[in-house]
């Protein structure tokens, strides 16, 4: 047990600090390690050999099986040592279709992203690129525009498909309206398209 205490109570600058330092760019890695003997290791610190990134790993080496990385720009990587955005999540090591991101409330999923790119809102089993599920009596999706519509203004919802032919070549309608019954069969009730 280590107890670090500063008993001074007269200045906000009287801090209690632990500092770990190495000699420079050619030095080692300053880190703190936690071990449950025979069970597991966790460590966090600076990976001096990898652009001074701050890393957390369930390992006894700072550059092995990295769970989280923060680079010197502040980008955070989950299972990624090269975060290219403010938050980068890597699920390339997942087997099958894994959940890459799940934002939940106390009782249900609000936004769910699978490793295959499908996004679910209100569902954790999105079967399309965007799958919205809701039981609201006023509808699950609302599109609203705030500008005056003119003949030269694009609509609130624009669907664009790229195809080598036209709709007559078998591309199909832009919109299909269907109702799924209890047997999970889609019953087409109408469509709109060119």
mmCIF file of C-alpha atoms in Angstrom, residues 8-113:
data_model
loop_
_atom_site.group_PDB
_atom_site.id
_atom_site.type_symbol
_atom_site.label_atom_id
_atom_site.label_comp_id
_atom_site.label_asym_id
_atom_site.label_seq_id
_atom_site.Cartn_x
_atom_site.Cartn_y
_atom_site.Cartn_z
ATOM 1 C CA UNK A 8 -1.184 21.510 3.432
ATOM 2 C CA UNK A 9 -4.535 23.311 3.314
ATOM 3 C CA UNK A 10 -3.513 26.888 2.589
ATOM 4 C CA UNK A 11 -2.942 26.929 -1.156
ATOM 5 C CA UNK A 12 -4.599 25.365 -4.179
ATOM 6 C CA UNK A 13 -1.137 24.589 -5.587
ATOM 7 C CA UNK A 14 -0.233 22.138 -2.816
ATOM 8 C CA UNK A 15 -1.065 19.009 -4.776
ATOM 9 C CA UNK A 16 -0.256 15.349 -4.210
ATOM 10 C CA UNK A 17 1.485 14.015 -7.316
ATOM 11 C CA UNK A 18 3.074 10.840 -8.592
ATOM 12 C CA UNK A 19 5.340 11.401 -11.588
ATOM 13 C CA UNK A 20 6.798 8.771 -13.883
ATOM 14 C CA UNK A 21 9.346 9.925 -16.454
ATOM 15 C CA UNK A 22 11.818 8.508 -18.939
ATOM 16 C CA UNK A 23 14.936 10.186 -20.308
ATOM 17 C CA UNK A 24 13.566 11.215 -23.709
ATOM 18 C CA UNK A 25 12.511 9.972 -27.129
ATOM 19 C CA UNK A 26 14.990 7.087 -26.975
ATOM 20 C CA UNK A 27 13.888 6.101 -23.478
ATOM 21 C CA UNK A 28 11.388 3.493 -22.402
ATOM 22 C CA UNK A 29 7.667 3.726 -21.663
ATOM 23 C CA UNK A 30 6.362 5.361 -18.456
ATOM 24 C CA UNK A 31 3.405 3.261 -17.292
ATOM 25 C CA UNK A 32 1.504 1.970 -14.289
ATOM 26 C CA UNK A 33 0.662 -1.727 -14.037
ATOM 27 C CA UNK A 34 -2.017 -3.551 -12.041
ATOM 28 C CA UNK A 35 -1.804 -7.304 -11.487
ATOM 29 C CA UNK A 36 -4.016 -9.962 -9.970
ATOM 30 C CA UNK A 37 -1.505 -12.786 -9.641
ATOM 31 C CA UNK A 38 -2.389 -15.724 -11.818
ATOM 32 C CA UNK A 39 -5.499 -13.964 -13.147
ATOM 33 C CA UNK A 40 -4.995 -10.795 -15.148
ATOM 34 C CA UNK A 41 -2.871 -7.732 -15.830
ATOM 35 C CA UNK A 42 -3.918 -4.207 -16.751
ATOM 36 C CA UNK A 43 -1.661 -1.297 -17.497
ATOM 37 C CA UNK A 44 -1.822 2.239 -18.775
ATOM 38 C CA UNK A 45 0.846 4.683 -19.801
ATOM 39 C CA UNK A 46 2.668 6.328 -22.681
ATOM 40 C CA UNK A 47 3.889 4.246 -25.611
ATOM 41 C CA UNK A 48 7.088 6.146 -26.349
ATOM 42 C CA UNK A 49 7.799 4.081 -29.459
ATOM 43 C CA UNK A 50 4.357 4.809 -30.981
ATOM 44 C CA UNK A 51 4.222 8.625 -31.229
ATOM 45 C CA UNK A 52 3.764 9.023 -27.449
ATOM 46 C CA UNK A 53 0.192 7.717 -27.478
ATOM 47 C CA UNK A 54 -1.541 7.066 -24.176
ATOM 48 C CA UNK A 55 -2.710 3.451 -24.052
ATOM 49 C CA UNK A 56 -4.729 1.138 -21.825
ATOM 50 C CA UNK A 57 -4.261 -2.598 -22.267
ATOM 51 C CA UNK A 58 -5.190 -5.848 -20.468
ATOM 52 C CA UNK A 59 -1.619 -7.013 -20.832
ATOM 53 C CA UNK A 60 1.825 -6.577 -19.291
ATOM 54 C CA UNK A 61 3.143 -4.862 -22.428
ATOM 55 C CA UNK A 62 1.884 -1.393 -23.372
ATOM 56 C CA UNK A 63 1.720 -2.195 -27.112
ATOM 57 C CA UNK A 64 -0.069 -5.575 -26.989
ATOM 58 C CA UNK A 65 -3.857 -6.062 -27.230
ATOM 59 C CA UNK A 66 -4.489 -2.364 -26.765
ATOM 60 C CA UNK A 67 -8.028 -1.691 -25.537
ATOM 61 C CA UNK A 68 -7.973 2.107 -25.809
ATOM 62 C CA UNK A 69 -5.621 4.668 -27.333
ATOM 63 C CA UNK A 70 -5.523 8.455 -27.081
ATOM 64 C CA UNK A 71 -3.149 10.170 -29.462
ATOM 65 C CA UNK A 72 -1.516 13.555 -28.922
ATOM 66 C CA UNK A 73 -4.286 15.239 -30.972
ATOM 67 C CA UNK A 74 -6.919 13.978 -28.532
ATOM 68 C CA UNK A 75 -8.420 11.368 -30.862
ATOM 69 C CA UNK A 76 -9.666 8.281 -29.035
ATOM 70 C CA UNK A 77 -9.451 4.763 -30.434
ATOM 71 C CA UNK A 78 -11.372 1.789 -29.054
ATOM 72 C CA UNK A 79 -9.500 -1.378 -30.103
ATOM 73 C CA UNK A 80 -7.585 0.898 -32.473
ATOM 74 C CA UNK A 81 -4.062 2.260 -32.061
ATOM 75 C CA UNK A 82 -4.457 4.746 -34.943
ATOM 76 C CA UNK A 83 -7.636 6.747 -34.292
ATOM 77 C CA UNK A 84 -8.344 8.918 -37.332
ATOM 78 C CA UNK A 85 -11.336 10.747 -35.820
ATOM 79 C CA UNK A 86 -12.379 12.119 -32.444
ATOM 80 C CA UNK A 87 -13.722 8.606 -31.765
ATOM 81 C CA UNK A 88 -12.614 5.561 -33.790
ATOM 82 C CA UNK A 89 -14.013 2.105 -33.042
ATOM 83 C CA UNK A 90 -12.351 -0.926 -34.630
ATOM 84 C CA UNK A 91 -14.310 -4.188 -34.821
ATOM 85 C CA UNK A 92 -12.146 -5.892 -37.436
ATOM 86 C CA UNK A 93 -11.215 -8.649 -34.986
ATOM 87 C CA UNK A 94 -14.849 -9.537 -34.300
ATOM 88 C CA UNK A 95 -16.197 -12.873 -35.498
ATOM 89 C CA UNK A 96 -19.525 -12.825 -37.324
ATOM 90 C CA UNK A 97 -21.721 -9.752 -37.050
ATOM 91 C CA UNK A 98 -20.769 -7.912 -33.891
ATOM 92 C CA UNK A 99 -22.087 -4.760 -32.321
ATOM 93 C CA UNK A 100 -19.694 -1.892 -33.022
ATOM 94 C CA UNK A 101 -21.653 0.755 -31.132
ATOM 95 C CA UNK A 102 -24.676 0.555 -28.847
ATOM 96 C CA UNK A 103 -26.086 3.661 -27.163
ATOM 97 C CA UNK A 104 -28.719 2.670 -24.626
ATOM 98 C CA UNK A 105 -31.195 4.101 -22.186
ATOM 99 C CA UNK A 106 -31.918 2.403 -18.895
ATOM 100 C CA UNK A 107 -34.141 -0.177 -20.591
ATOM 101 C CA UNK A 108 -33.468 -0.310 -24.335
ATOM 102 C CA UNK A 109 -31.138 0.424 -27.235
ATOM 103 C CA UNK A 110 -31.419 3.886 -28.778
ATOM 104 C CA UNK A 111 -28.780 3.689 -31.526
ATOM 105 C CA UNK A 112 -27.073 0.502 -32.643
ATOM 106 C CA UNK A 113 -24.346 0.035 -35.259
#
